[in-house]
GROMACS .gro file of C-alpha atoms in nm:
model
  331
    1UNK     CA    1  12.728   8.088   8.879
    2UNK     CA    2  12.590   8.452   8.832
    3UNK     CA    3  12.381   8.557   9.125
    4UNK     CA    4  12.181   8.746   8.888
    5UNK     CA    5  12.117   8.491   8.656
    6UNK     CA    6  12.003   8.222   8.969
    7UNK     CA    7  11.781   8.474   9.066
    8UNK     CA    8  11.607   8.544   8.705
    9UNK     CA    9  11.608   8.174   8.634
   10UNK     CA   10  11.403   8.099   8.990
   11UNK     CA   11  11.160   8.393   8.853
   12UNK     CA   12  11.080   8.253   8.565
   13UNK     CA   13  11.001   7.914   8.651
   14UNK     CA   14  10.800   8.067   8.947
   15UNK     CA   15  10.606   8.273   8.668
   16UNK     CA   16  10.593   7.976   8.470
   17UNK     CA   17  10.405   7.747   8.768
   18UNK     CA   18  10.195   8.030   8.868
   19UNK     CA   19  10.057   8.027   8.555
   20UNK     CA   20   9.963   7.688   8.552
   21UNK     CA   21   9.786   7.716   8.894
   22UNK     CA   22  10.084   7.589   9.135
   23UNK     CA   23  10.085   7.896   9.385
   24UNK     CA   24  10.388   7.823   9.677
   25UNK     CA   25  10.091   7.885   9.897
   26UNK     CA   26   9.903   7.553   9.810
   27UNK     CA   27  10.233   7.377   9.814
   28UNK     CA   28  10.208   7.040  10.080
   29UNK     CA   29  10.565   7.025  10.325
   30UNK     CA   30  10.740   6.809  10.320
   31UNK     CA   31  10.692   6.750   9.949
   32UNK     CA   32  10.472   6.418   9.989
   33UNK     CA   33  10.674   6.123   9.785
   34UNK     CA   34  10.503   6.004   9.498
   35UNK     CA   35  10.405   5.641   9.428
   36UNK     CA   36  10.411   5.415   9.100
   37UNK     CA   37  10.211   5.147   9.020
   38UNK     CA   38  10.513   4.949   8.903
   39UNK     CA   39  10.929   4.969   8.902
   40UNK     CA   40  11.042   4.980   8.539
   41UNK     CA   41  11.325   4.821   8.420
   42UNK     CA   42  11.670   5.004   8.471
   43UNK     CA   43  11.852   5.163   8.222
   44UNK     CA   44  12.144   4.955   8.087
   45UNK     CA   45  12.391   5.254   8.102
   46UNK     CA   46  12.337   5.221   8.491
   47UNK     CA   47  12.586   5.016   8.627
   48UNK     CA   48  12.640   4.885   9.019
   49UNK     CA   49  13.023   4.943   9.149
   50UNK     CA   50  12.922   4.641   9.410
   51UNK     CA   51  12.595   4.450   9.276
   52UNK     CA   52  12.249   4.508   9.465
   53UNK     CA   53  12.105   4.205   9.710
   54UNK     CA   54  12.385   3.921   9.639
   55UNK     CA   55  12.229   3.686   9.892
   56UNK     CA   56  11.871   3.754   9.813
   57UNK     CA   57  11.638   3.531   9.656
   58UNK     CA   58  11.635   3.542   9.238
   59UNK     CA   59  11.289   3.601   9.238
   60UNK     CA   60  11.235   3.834   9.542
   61UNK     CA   61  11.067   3.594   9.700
   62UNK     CA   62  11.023   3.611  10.106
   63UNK     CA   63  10.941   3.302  10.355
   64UNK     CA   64  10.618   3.208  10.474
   65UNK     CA   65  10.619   3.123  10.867
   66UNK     CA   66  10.352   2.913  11.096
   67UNK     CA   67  10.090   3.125  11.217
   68UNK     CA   68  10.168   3.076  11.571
   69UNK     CA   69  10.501   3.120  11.551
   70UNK     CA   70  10.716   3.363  11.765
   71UNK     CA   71  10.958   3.602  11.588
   72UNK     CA   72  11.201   3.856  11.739
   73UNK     CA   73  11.247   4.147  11.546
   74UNK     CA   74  11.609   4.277  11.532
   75UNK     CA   75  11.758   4.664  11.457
   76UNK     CA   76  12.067   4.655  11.307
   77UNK     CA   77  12.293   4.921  11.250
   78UNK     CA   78  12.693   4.968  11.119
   79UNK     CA   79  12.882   5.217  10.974
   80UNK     CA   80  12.817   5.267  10.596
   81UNK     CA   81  13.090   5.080  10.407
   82UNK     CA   82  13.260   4.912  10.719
   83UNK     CA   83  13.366   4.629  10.480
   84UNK     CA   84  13.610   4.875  10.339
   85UNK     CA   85  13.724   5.132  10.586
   86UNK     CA   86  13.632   4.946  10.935
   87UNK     CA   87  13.461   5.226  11.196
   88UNK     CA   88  13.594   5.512  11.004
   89UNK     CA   89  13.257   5.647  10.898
   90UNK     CA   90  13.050   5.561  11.215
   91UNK     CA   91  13.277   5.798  11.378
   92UNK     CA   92  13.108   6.070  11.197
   93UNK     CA   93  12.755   5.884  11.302
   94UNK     CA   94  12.692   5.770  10.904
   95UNK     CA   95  12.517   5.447  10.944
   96UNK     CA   96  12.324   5.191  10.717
   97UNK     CA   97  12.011   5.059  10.907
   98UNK     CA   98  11.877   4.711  10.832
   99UNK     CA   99  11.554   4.482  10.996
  100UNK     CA  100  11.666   4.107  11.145
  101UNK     CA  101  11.437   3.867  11.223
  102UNK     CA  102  11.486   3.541  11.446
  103UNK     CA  103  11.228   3.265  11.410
  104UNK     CA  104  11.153   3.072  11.724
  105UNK     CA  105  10.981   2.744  11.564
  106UNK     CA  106  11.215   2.689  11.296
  107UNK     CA  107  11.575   2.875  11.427
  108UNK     CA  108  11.603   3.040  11.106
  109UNK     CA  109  11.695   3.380  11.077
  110UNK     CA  110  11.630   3.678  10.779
  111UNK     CA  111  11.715   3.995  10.701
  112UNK     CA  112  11.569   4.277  10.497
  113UNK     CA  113  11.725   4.631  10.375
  114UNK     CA  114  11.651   4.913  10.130
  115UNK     CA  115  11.949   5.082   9.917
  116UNK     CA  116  12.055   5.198   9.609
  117UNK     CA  117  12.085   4.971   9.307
  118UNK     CA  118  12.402   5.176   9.173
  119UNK     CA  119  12.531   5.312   9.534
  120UNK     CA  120  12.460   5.673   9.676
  121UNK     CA  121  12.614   5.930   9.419
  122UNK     CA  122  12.438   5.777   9.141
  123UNK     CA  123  12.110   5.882   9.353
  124UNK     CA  124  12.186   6.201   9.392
  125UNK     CA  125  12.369   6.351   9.083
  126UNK     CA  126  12.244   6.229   8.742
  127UNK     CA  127  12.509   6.147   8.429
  128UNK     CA  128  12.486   6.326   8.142
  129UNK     CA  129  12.510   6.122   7.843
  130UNK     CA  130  12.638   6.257   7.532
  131UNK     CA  131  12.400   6.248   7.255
  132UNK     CA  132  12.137   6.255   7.491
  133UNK     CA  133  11.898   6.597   7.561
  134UNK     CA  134  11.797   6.475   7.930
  135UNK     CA  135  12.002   6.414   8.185
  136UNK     CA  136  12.057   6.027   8.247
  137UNK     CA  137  11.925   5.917   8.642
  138UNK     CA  138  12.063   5.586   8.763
  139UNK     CA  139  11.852   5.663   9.125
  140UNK     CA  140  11.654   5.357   9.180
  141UNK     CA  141  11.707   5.188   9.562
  142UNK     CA  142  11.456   4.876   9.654
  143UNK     CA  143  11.405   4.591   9.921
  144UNK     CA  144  11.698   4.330   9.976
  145UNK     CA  145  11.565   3.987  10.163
  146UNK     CA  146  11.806   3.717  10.227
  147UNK     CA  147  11.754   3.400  10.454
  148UNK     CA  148  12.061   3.478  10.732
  149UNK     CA  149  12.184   3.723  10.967
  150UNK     CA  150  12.516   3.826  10.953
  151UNK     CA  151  12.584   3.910  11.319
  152UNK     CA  152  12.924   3.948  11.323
  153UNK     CA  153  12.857   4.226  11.020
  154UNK     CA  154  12.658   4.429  11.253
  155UNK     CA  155  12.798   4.368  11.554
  156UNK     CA  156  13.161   4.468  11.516
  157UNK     CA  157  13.153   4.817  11.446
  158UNK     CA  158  12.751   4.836  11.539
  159UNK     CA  159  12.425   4.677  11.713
  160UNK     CA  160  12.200   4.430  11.702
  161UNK     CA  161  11.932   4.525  11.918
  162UNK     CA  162  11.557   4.342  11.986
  163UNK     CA  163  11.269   4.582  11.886
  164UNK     CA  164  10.992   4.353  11.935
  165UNK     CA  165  10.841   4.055  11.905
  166UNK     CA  166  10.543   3.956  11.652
  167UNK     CA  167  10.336   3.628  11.560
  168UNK     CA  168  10.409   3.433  11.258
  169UNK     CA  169  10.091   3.582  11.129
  170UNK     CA  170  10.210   3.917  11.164
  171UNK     CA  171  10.551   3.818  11.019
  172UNK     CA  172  10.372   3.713  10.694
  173UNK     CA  173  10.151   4.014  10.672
  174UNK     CA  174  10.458   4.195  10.681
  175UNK     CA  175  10.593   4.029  10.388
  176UNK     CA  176  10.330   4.129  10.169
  177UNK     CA  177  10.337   4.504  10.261
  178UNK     CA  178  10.727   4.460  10.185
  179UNK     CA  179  10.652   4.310   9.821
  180UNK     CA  180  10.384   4.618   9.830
  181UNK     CA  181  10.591   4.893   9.943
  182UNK     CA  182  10.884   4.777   9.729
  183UNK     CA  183  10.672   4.768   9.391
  184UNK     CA  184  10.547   5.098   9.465
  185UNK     CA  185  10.858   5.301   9.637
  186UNK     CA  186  11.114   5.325   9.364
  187UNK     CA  187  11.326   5.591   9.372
  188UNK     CA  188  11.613   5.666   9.652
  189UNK     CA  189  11.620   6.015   9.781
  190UNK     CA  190  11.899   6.138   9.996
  191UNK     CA  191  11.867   6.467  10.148
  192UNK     CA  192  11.637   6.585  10.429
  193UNK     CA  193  11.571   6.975  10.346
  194UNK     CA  194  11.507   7.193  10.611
  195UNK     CA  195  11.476   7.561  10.660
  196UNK     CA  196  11.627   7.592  11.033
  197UNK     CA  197  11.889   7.349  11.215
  198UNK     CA  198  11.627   7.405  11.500
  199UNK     CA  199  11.539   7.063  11.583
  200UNK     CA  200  11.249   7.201  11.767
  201UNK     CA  201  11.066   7.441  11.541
  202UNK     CA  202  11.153   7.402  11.164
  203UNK     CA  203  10.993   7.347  10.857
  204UNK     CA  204  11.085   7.030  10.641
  205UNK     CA  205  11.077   7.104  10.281
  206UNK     CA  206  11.169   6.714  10.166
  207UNK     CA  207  11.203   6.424  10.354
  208UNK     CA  208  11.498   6.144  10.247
  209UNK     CA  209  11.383   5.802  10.108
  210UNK     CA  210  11.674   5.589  10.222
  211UNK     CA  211  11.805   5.280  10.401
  212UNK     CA  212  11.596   5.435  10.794
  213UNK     CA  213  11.327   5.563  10.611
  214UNK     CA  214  11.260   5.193  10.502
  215UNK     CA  215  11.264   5.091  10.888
  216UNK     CA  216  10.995   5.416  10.990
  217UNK     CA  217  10.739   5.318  10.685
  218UNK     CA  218  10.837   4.914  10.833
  219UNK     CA  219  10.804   4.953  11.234
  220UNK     CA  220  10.458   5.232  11.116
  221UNK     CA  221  10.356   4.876  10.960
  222UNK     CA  222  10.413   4.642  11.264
  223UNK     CA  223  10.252   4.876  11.468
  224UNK     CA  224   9.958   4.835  11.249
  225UNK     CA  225   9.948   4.537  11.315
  226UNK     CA  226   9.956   4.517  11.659
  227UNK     CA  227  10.330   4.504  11.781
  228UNK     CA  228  10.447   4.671  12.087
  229UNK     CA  229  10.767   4.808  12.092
  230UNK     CA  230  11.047   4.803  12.382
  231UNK     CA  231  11.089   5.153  12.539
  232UNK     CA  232  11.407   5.177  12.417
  233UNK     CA  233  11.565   5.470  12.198
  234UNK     CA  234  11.741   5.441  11.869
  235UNK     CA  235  11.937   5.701  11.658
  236UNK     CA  236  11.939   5.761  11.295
  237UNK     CA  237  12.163   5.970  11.039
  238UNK     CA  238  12.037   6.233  10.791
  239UNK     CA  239  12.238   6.427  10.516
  240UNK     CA  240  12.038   6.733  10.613
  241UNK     CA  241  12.072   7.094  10.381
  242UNK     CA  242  11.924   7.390  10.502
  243UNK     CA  243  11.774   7.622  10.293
  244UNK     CA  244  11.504   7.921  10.229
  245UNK     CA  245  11.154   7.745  10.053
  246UNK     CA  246  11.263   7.518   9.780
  247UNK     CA  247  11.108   7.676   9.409
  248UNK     CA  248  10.984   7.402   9.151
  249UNK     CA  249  11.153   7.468   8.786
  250UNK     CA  250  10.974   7.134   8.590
  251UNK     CA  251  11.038   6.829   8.491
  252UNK     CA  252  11.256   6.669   8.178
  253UNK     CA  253  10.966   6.785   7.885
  254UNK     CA  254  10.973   7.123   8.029
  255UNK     CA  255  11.309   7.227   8.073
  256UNK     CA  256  11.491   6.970   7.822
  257UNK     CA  257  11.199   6.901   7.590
  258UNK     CA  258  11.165   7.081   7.235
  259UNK     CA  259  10.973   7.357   7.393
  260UNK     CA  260  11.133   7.360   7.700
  261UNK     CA  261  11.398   7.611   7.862
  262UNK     CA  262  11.711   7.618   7.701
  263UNK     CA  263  11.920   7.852   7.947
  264UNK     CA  264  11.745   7.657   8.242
  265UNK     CA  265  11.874   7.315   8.101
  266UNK     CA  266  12.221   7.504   8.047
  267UNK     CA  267  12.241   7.569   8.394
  268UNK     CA  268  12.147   7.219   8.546
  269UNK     CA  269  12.372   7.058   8.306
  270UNK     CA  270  12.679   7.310   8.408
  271UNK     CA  271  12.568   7.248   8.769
  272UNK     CA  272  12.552   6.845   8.725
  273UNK     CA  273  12.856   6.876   8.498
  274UNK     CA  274  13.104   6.909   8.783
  275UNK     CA  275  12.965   6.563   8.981
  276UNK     CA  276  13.016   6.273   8.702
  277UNK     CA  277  13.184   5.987   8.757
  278UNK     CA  278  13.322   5.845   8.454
  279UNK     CA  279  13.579   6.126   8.428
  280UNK     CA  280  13.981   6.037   8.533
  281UNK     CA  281  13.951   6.068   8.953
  282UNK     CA  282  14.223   6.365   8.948
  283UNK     CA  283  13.893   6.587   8.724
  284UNK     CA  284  13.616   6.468   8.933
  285UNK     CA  285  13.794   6.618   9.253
  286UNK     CA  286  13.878   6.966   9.091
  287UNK     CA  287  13.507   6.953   8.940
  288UNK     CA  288  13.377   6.884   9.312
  289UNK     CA  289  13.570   7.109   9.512
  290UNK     CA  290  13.469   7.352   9.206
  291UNK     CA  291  13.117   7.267   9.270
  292UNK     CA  292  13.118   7.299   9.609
  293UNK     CA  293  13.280   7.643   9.640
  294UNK     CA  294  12.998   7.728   9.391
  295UNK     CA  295  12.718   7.598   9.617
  296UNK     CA  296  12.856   7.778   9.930
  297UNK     CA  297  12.977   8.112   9.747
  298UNK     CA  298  12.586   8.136   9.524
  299UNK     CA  299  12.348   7.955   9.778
  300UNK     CA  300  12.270   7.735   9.495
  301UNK     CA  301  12.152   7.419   9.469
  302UNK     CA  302  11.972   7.166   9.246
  303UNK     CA  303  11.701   6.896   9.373
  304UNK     CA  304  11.582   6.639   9.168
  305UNK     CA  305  11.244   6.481   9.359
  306UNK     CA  306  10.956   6.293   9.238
  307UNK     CA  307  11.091   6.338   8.897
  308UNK     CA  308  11.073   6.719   8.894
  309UNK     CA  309  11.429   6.959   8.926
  310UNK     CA  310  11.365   7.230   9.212
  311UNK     CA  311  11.569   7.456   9.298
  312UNK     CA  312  11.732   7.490   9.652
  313UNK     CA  313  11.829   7.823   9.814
  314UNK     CA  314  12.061   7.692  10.034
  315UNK     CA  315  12.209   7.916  10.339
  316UNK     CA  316  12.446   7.873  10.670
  317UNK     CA  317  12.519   7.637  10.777
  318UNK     CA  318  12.393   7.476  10.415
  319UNK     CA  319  12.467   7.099  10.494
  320UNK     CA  320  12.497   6.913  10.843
  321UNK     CA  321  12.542   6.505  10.920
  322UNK     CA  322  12.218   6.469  11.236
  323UNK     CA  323  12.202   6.151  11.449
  324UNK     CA  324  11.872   6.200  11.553
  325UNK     CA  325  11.664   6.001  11.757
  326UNK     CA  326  11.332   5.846  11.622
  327UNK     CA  327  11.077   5.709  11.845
  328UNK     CA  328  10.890   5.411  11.801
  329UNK     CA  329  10.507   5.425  11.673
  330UNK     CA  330  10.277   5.390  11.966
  331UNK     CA  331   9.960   5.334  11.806
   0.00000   0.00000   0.00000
């Protein structure tokens, strides 16, 4: 895309939220993630390539457990799709985090996880539907529960690993703010968005909402509650970009709606153009190696967060894969 024409485009919308009182200034980092008051129903053009929570209860139910019970909280880790290409992918640190947990009383064991509902790229890119003025987001993720642990699964290419240990009281408090958190956390994000690769003195423009971030909000919770964790250190992956402060352009109404920006839509829908799906394989790659010489050539790129389309400056080294290390709450 025209440098130029990035440029004027970023102006405008910068005019246009000045005007309604949204200075940069009074802008909150990382932008804080917004919560609903209930998930809506998905929209039937969104379709799962491998269906969401097989194992999991029909009604999203979760287990009660005896009050004086003793449960041993489990990390579990593997590489992200292992089922289909082994260790290939946890060679390049990309791994899917989950929560185990062993019951003492009863020997059962459980599992929870939070993913996509119609995998990763349908989170991040939106499809764009013809006869339709907005782009079409399939971007939900939510909590899986099922009533095993597969420990072969996360063992073989991974770890299972004991966190803690809680009460049967604090198990079941834990299942409600699961029901809560799920209800009210809808969408998946996937980028973290930072402005320097310094891990040490940065400034985090938007954090992911993904499969660990699910397991920080979780082990935040059980510390809550009273658990103690082991003093022992875990690692993490982020899809990080790095870019110059992120500009908010608006939402669907404003930029797609009958009053809304009409070279502005242009140039998300050219931009989102080149990463659909339901295009023949050999067009997708051209359109993606297109797109991506376009991102690293303009410094361009286009957020969608909380609803809202920003606009990402991005610069060297403009996208990294971190294994970083997250410490457990000590509250």
């Amino acid at each position: 895309m025209n440098q130029t024409l990035v440029i004027l485009l970023v102006l405008v919308a910068a005019l246009a939220l000045s005007a309604r009182g949204l200075e940069s200034a009074d802008q909150q980092w990382p932008v804080p993630y917004k919560r609903y008051t209930s998930r809506p129903p998905s929209n039937p053009y969104c379709k799962a390539l491998y269906p969401f929570c097989p194992n999991g209860s029909a009604d999203g139910s979760t287990p009660v457990l005896g009050e004086d019970d003793v449960i041993d909280v489990l990390a579990l880790k593997a590489p992200v799709w292992d089922f289909k290409f082994g260790d290939l992918l946890g060679k390049f640190d990309i791994y899917h985090d989950a929560v185990g947990f062993h019951s003492h009383k009863t020997g059962k064991n459980f599992t929870t996880e939070w993913y996509e509902l119609f995998q990763l790229f349908n989170c991040t890119f939106p499809h764009l539907v013809e006869g339709r003025s907005t782009p079409l987001w399939c971007n939900q993720g939510a909590a899986c529960f099922f009533n095993f642990i597969d420990y072969h699964h996360w063992s073989q290419y991974g770890n299972v690993t004991e966190i803690t240990q809680i009460s049967g009281s604090q198990f079941n408090q834990l299942m409600k703010w699961i029901h809560e958190d799920n209800h009210t956390g809808i969408y998946y994000n996937t980028f973290r968005i930072r402005n320097s690769t310094d891990a040490s003195n940065y400034i985090e423009w938007f954090s992911p909402y993904d499969c660990a971030n699910y397991l920080f909000r979780m082990y935040n919770q059980l510390a809550k509650l009273g658990a103690k964790f082991e003093d022992i250190q875990i690692h993490y992956t982020f899809f990080t970009l790095i870019s110059d402060m992120p500009v908010l352009l608006g939402n669907d109404s404003s930029i797609f709606g009958p009053k809304g920006n009409l070279t502005l839509a242009a140039t998300l829908k050219n931009f989102y153009e080149k990463f659909q799906t339901h295009i023949p394989w050999w067009e997708y790659i051209l359109h993606a190696i297109e797109a991506g010489w376009e991102i690293f050539e303009d410094d361009d790129f286009y957020y969608y967060f909380n609803s809202e389309y920003w606009f990402i400056p991005m610069k060297k080294p403009f996208i990294r894969i971190d294994y970083d290390l997250v410490p457990f709450p000590r509250l």
